[in-house]
Coordinates of C-alpha atoms in Angstrom, one line a residue:
X1 CA 159.4 174.2 63.0
X2 CA 156.9 174.1 66.2
X3 CA 157.6 172.9 69.9
X4 CA 154.7 169.7 69.6
X5 CA 157.3 168.7 67.0
X6 CA 160.2 168.9 67.8
X7 CA 159.0 166.9 70.8
X8 CA 157.6 164.1 68.5
X9 CA 160.5 164.0 66.8
X10 CA 162.7 163.7 70.5
X11 CA 160.7 161.3 70.7
X12 CA 160.8 159.0 67.2
X13 CA 164.8 159.4 68.0
X14 CA 164.6 158.1 71.4
X15 CA 162.8 155.0 71.1
X16 CA 165.3 154.8 67.7
X17 CA 167.7 154.5 69.9
X18 CA 166.2 151.9 72.3
X19 CA 165.3 149.3 70.1
X20 CA 169.1 150.2 67.8
X21 CA 170.4 148.7 71.5
X22 CA 169.6 145.2 70.9
X23 CA 169.8 145.4 67.3
X24 CA 173.8 146.9 67.7
X25 CA 174.1 143.4 69.7
X26 CA 174.2 141.5 66.3
X27 CA 177.3 143.3 64.9
X28 CA 178.9 142.0 68.1
X29 CA 178.1 138.7 67.3
X30 CA 178.7 138.8 63.4
X31 CA 182.8 139.4 64.7
X32 CA 182.8 137.1 67.5
X33 CA 181.4 134.1 67.2
X34 CA 182.7 133.3 71.5
X35 CA 180.4 135.3 73.8
X36 CA 181.9 133.9 77.0
X37 CA 181.9 137.6 78.6
X38 CA 177.8 137.8 78.6
X39 CA 176.8 134.8 78.2
X40 CA 179.1 132.1 79.8
X41 CA 179.2 129.7 76.9
X42 CA 182.2 129.5 75.6
X43 CA 182.9 129.2 72.4
X44 CA 178.9 129.9 70.8
X45 CA 179.7 126.6 67.6
X46 CA 176.4 127.1 66.0
X47 CA 176.9 129.3 62.7
X48 CA 175.7 133.1 62.9
X49 CA 173.3 132.6 60.2
X50 CA 171.4 129.9 61.8
X51 CA 170.7 132.7 64.6
X52 CA 169.7 135.3 61.9
X53 CA 166.5 133.2 60.7
X54 CA 165.2 131.5 63.2
X55 CA 161.8 131.0 62.6
X56 CA 158.5 131.2 64.5
X57 CA 158.4 126.9 63.8
X58 CA 161.6 127.5 66.4
X59 CA 160.8 129.8 68.7
X60 CA 157.5 127.3 69.5
X61 CA 159.8 124.3 69.6
X62 CA 162.3 126.6 71.8
X63 CA 158.7 127.6 74.4
X64 CA 158.7 124.2 74.4
X65 CA 161.6 122.7 75.5
X66 CA 161.8 125.8 78.6
X67 CA 158.6 125.1 79.6
X68 CA 158.7 121.2 79.9
X69 CA 161.9 121.2 81.5
X70 CA 160.9 124.2 83.6
X71 CA 164.0 126.6 83.3
X72 CA 166.0 128.1 80.7
X73 CA 169.7 127.5 80.0
X74 CA 171.8 130.8 78.9
X75 CA 171.7 129.1 75.5
X76 CA 168.1 128.6 75.1
X77 CA 167.9 132.3 76.7
X78 CA 170.9 133.1 74.0
X79 CA 168.8 131.9 70.9
X80 CA 165.4 133.0 71.9
X81 CA 166.8 137.0 71.9
X82 CA 168.2 136.4 68.6
X83 CA 164.6 135.9 67.0
X84 CA 162.8 138.5 69.3
X85 CA 165.1 140.0 67.0
X86 CA 163.4 138.7 63.7
X87 CA 160.2 140.5 64.1
X88 CA 157.3 141.0 65.5
X89 CA 156.1 137.1 64.7
X90 CA 158.9 135.3 66.8
X91 CA 157.5 138.0 69.6
X92 CA 153.6 137.4 69.3
X93 CA 154.7 133.8 68.5
X94 CA 156.3 133.3 72.5
X95 CA 154.1 136.1 74.1
X96 CA 150.9 133.5 72.6
X97 CA 152.2 130.3 74.6
X98 CA 151.0 129.5 77.3
X99 CA 153.8 129.8 80.2
X100 CA 156.4 130.3 78.0
X101 CA 157.3 134.0 79.6
X102 CA 156.2 132.8 83.2
X103 CA 160.2 130.2 82.4
X104 CA 161.8 133.6 81.8
X105 CA 160.8 135.3 85.3
X106 CA 161.8 132.4 87.1
X107 CA 165.4 132.9 85.8
X108 CA 164.9 136.1 86.2
X109 CA 163.5 135.8 89.6
X110 CA 166.1 133.2 90.8
X111 CA 169.6 133.3 92.4
X112 CA 171.5 132.2 89.5
X113 CA 172.9 136.3 88.5
X114 CA 174.2 134.7 85.0
X115 CA 171.1 133.7 83.8
X116 CA 169.0 136.6 85.6
X117 CA 171.4 138.8 83.2
X118 CA 170.3 136.1 80.2
X119 CA 166.8 136.7 81.0
X120 CA 166.8 140.7 81.5
X121 CA 168.5 140.1 78.3
X122 CA 165.4 138.3 76.3
X123 CA 162.8 140.1 78.0
X124 CA 164.3 143.4 76.8
X125 CA 164.5 142.4 73.0
X126 CA 161.0 140.7 73.7
X127 CA 159.6 144.2 74.6
X128 CA 160.4 145.3 70.8
X129 CA 157.2 143.9 70.2
X130 CA 153.5 145.7 70.0
X131 CA 152.0 147.1 73.8
X132 CA 150.2 144.3 74.3
X133 CA 153.4 142.2 74.9
X134 CA 154.6 145.2 76.9
X135 CA 151.5 144.7 79.3
X136 CA 151.8 141.5 79.5
X137 CA 156.0 142.0 80.5
X138 CA 155.1 143.9 83.3
X139 CA 152.0 142.4 84.6
X140 CA 154.2 139.0 85.0
X141 CA 158.0 140.5 85.6
X142 CA 157.4 144.1 86.1
X143 CA 158.1 144.5 90.0
X144 CA 161.6 142.2 89.3
X145 CA 162.7 144.7 86.4
X146 CA 162.3 147.4 89.1
X147 CA 163.6 145.9 91.9
X148 CA 166.7 145.5 89.9
X149 CA 167.5 149.3 89.5
X150 CA 168.6 148.8 93.1
X151 CA 171.1 146.5 92.7
X152 CA 175.0 146.6 91.7
X153 CA 175.4 144.2 88.9
X154 CA 175.9 146.7 85.6
X155 CA 174.6 144.8 82.6
X156 CA 171.7 143.5 85.1
X157 CA 170.8 146.7 85.7
X158 CA 171.4 148.4 82.3
X159 CA 169.2 145.3 80.6
X160 CA 166.0 146.2 82.6
X161 CA 166.7 150.4 82.1
X162 CA 166.1 149.6 78.0
X163 CA 163.3 147.3 78.8
X164 CA 161.5 149.4 81.2
X165 CA 162.0 151.8 78.3
X166 CA 160.7 149.7 76.0
X167 CA 157.3 149.7 77.4
X168 CA 157.2 152.9 78.8
X169 CA 157.5 153.8 75.0
X170 CA 154.8 151.4 73.6
X171 CA 152.1 151.2 76.4
X172 CA 150.2 153.3 78.3
X173 CA 149.0 150.6 80.8
X174 CA 151.9 149.5 81.6
X175 CA 153.8 153.0 82.2
X176 CA 150.4 153.6 84.1
X177 CA 151.2 149.7 86.1
X178 CA 155.0 150.4 86.3
X179 CA 154.3 153.8 87.8
X180 CA 152.7 151.6 91.0
X181 CA 156.1 150.3 91.8
X182 CA 157.9 153.0 92.9
X183 CA 159.6 153.6 89.9
X184 CA 160.3 157.5 89.6
X185 CA 162.2 157.6 92.8
X186 CA 164.2 154.7 91.5
X187 CA 164.5 156.0 88.2
X188 CA 165.5 159.1 89.9
X189 CA 168.4 158.0 91.6
X190 CA 169.6 156.7 88.9
X191 CA 169.3 159.7 87.0
X192 CA 171.0 162.2 89.5
X193 CA 173.8 159.7 90.5
X194 CA 177.3 161.1 90.9
X195 CA 179.1 161.4 87.4
X196 CA 182.0 159.4 88.9
X197 CA 179.9 156.8 88.8
X198 CA 181.7 153.9 86.9
X199 CA 178.1 152.8 85.7
X200 CA 176.5 156.2 83.9
X201 CA 173.7 154.9 84.0
X202 CA 172.3 159.0 83.9
X203 CA 171.1 158.8 80.2
X204 CA 169.1 155.7 80.5
X205 CA 167.4 156.3 83.8
X206 CA 166.5 159.6 81.9
X207 CA 165.3 158.2 78.8
X208 CA 162.2 156.5 81.5
X209 CA 161.9 159.6 83.1
X210 CA 161.0 161.4 79.6
X211 CA 158.9 158.7 78.3
X212 CA 157.6 159.1 82.0
X213 CA 157.3 162.8 80.8
X214 CA 155.7 162.0 77.3
X215 CA 153.7 159.4 78.0
X216 CA 152.5 159.2 81.2
X217 CA 152.8 162.4 82.9
X218 CA 148.9 162.8 84.5
X219 CA 149.7 159.7 86.6
X220 CA 152.3 160.4 88.5
X221 CA 151.7 161.1 92.1
X222 CA 151.9 163.6 94.1
X223 CA 153.9 161.5 96.5
X224 CA 156.2 160.8 93.5
X225 CA 156.4 164.6 92.3
X226 CA 157.0 165.6 95.9
X227 CA 160.4 163.6 95.8
X228 CA 161.3 165.3 92.6
X229 CA 161.1 168.3 94.3
X230 CA 163.2 167.7 97.1
X231 CA 165.7 166.2 94.9
X232 CA 165.9 169.4 92.2
X233 CA 169.6 170.4 93.1
X234 CA 171.4 166.7 92.4
X235 CA 170.9 167.5 88.7
X236 CA 174.0 169.8 86.7
X237 CA 173.5 170.8 83.3
X238 CA 176.5 169.4 82.4
X239 CA 175.7 164.9 84.0
X240 CA 174.6 163.3 81.3
X241 CA 171.3 163.1 80.3
X242 CA 170.5 166.6 81.5
X243 CA 168.6 167.2 78.2
X244 CA 165.7 165.8 79.3
X245 CA 165.6 167.8 82.7
X246 CA 163.7 170.9 82.0
X247 CA 161.3 169.4 79.8
X248 CA 160.7 166.6 82.6
X249 CA 160.4 169.3 85.3
X250 CA 158.3 171.1 82.8
X251 CA 155.8 168.2 81.7
X252 CA 155.2 166.8 84.9
X253 CA 153.9 170.7 86.7
X254 CA 156.6 170.7 88.8
X255 CA 157.1 174.4 89.1
X256 CA 152.9 175.5 89.7
X257 CA 151.4 177.2 92.1
X258 CA 150.2 174.6 93.6
X259 CA 153.8 172.7 94.4
X260 CA 155.7 174.8 97.7
X261 CA 159.4 175.5 96.1
X262 CA 161.6 176.5 98.9
X263 CA 164.6 179.7 98.1
X264 CA 167.2 176.2 97.6
X265 CA 164.5 174.3 95.1
X266 CA 163.5 177.1 93.4
X267 CA 167.5 178.3 93.2
X268 CA 168.8 174.9 91.9
X269 CA 166.2 175.7 88.8
X270 CA 167.2 179.0 88.3
X271 CA 171.1 178.2 87.9
X272 CA 170.3 174.7 85.7
X273 CA 168.7 177.2 83.2
X274 CA 171.6 180.3 83.6
X275 CA 174.3 176.9 83.3
X276 CA 172.5 175.8 80.2
X277 CA 173.1 179.7 78.7
X278 CA 176.9 178.9 79.0
X279 CA 176.8 176.1 77.1
X280 CA 176.7 175.7 73.1
X281 CA 173.8 173.9 73.9
X282 CA 173.1 175.7 70.4
X283 CA 175.0 173.4 68.5
X284 CA 173.1 169.6 69.2
X285 CA 169.7 168.5 69.0
X286 CA 169.3 168.3 72.8
X287 CA 170.1 171.5 73.0
X288 CA 166.7 172.7 71.8
X289 CA 164.7 170.9 74.4
X290 CA 166.9 172.5 77.3
X291 CA 165.8 175.6 75.7
X292 CA 162.2 175.7 75.1
X293 CA 161.4 174.2 77.8
X294 CA 163.9 175.9 80.6
X295 CA 162.2 179.1 79.5
X296 CA 158.6 177.3 80.0
X297 CA 160.0 176.7 83.9
X298 CA 161.3 179.8 84.4
X299 CA 157.6 181.9 82.9
X300 CA 156.3 178.9 85.6
X301 CA 158.5 180.3 88.6
X302 CA 157.9 183.6 88.1
X303 CA 154.5 183.3 87.6
X304 CA 154.5 182.4 91.8
X305 CA 155.3 186.0 92.1
X306 CA 158.0 185.6 94.9
X307 CA 160.8 187.2 93.9
X308 CA 163.6 185.5 96.8
X309 CA 162.8 182.2 94.3
X310 CA 164.4 184.0 91.5
X311 CA 168.5 182.9 92.5
X312 CA 171.0 185.4 90.1
X313 CA 168.4 186.3 88.1
X314 CA 166.2 188.8 90.7
X315 CA 169.7 190.9 89.0
X316 CA 167.8 193.0 86.2
X317 CA 171.1 192.7 84.4
X318 CA 171.4 189.2 84.7
X319 CA 167.3 188.8 83.8
X320 CA 168.3 191.4 81.0
X321 CA 171.7 189.0 79.6
X322 CA 169.2 185.6 79.6
X323 CA 166.8 187.4 77.9
X324 CA 169.0 188.7 74.6
X325 CA 170.9 185.8 74.9
X326 CA 167.8 184.1 73.9
X327 CA 166.1 186.8 72.1
X328 CA 169.3 186.5 69.5
X329 CA 168.1 182.7 68.2
X330 CA 165.1 184.6 66.5
X331 CA 163.8 181.7 67.2
X332 CA 159.8 182.2 66.3
X333 CA 159.4 178.8 68.1
X334 CA 160.5 180.8 71.7
X335 CA 159.1 184.0 70.9
X336 CA 155.8 183.6 73.3
X337 CA 157.3 182.3 75.7
X338 CA 160.5 184.7 75.8
X339 CA 157.3 187.4 75.7
X340 CA 155.2 185.8 78.9
X341 CA 159.1 185.2 81.1
X342 CA 159.2 189.0 80.3
X343 CA 155.7 189.8 80.9
X344 CA 156.3 187.9 84.5
X345 CA 158.8 189.2 85.6
X346 CA 158.3 192.3 84.9
X347 CA 154.7 191.9 86.8
X348 CA 157.5 191.6 90.4
X349 CA 157.7 194.8 90.8
X350 CA 162.1 194.7 91.6
X351 CA 163.3 197.2 88.4
X352 CA 161.4 200.3 86.7
X353 CA 159.8 198.4 83.6
X354 CA 160.8 201.1 80.9
X355 CA 164.2 200.8 82.0
X356 CA 164.5 197.0 81.8
X357 CA 163.0 197.5 77.9
X358 CA 165.5 199.9 76.8
X359 CA 168.4 196.9 77.3
X360 CA 166.1 194.5 76.0
X361 CA 167.6 193.9 72.1
X362 CA 164.5 192.5 70.1
X363 CA 165.1 191.2 66.8
X364 CA 161.9 191.6 64.0

């Protein structure tokens, strides 16, 4: 399996994870007909079977109702959320009704916190549709979804993150628009939040950054890249979502000849890479992304030609130990990148090449 296949597989897994987030709510409602915590409605009297069989006709009726009232109740949004989970027909029906999404935007941007949450969760399920739906949501509600990433309400923030992830995964135009709304710095702050953060948004923010790096890397501004450079040190290998870190750094071309890195910034990358080698990264799915792209980032760092940027890897013994562990994997997908890493290290002329090569354990 080559690295591009690995990334396609990772992308598919993440997109499945994004969609399963909303669908998991069905299990909650099957086992508990009371949803007071989430919607503030008290006892839900309707049968679960009714909620799981809402048709396009039902969606039209709900859309007409909220348009007529210019307001959507929590119950309206509860029913719409379930309708959107049942397939694209319901999603396309609602998104095609002029003025319907605007009513949800009104609730999302209002002052009632509970209805803000309800609207955000409604948008999360609506964003499971195709690209044209994501484009419309971005145009009408994108600024609010991004702004609420700075908020303190956990459910609202999490629903916004998953809605944004859905849109980033399905619509390139939506991604470009969102990138103009200062989404990258906001996501990076959440991604690098302290590990004692009780709300744990690091992994969700990491998925969004991963999707940006995959689908819209060329659109990320120089200002956003510089922000990431200045905050590289805030992410640790043991943090939630750290599997995506090196991939994000590589895809966004953070370590390139044009981008200046301080000794501290470069050292944080080296420490992250070395920290990965000290963990059981080869025992789970995310480990391959850490290693493949960690090696590429290190090769780019060495290509800058400045030994002061190498941190602990400037010591030949440390470099050899790291390289030998990677060679021991006997991974054909790593071979070219490891040889490039070795070549760039030898080009620094900080050690006798023959002595170093004698210590390497390259497996045929």
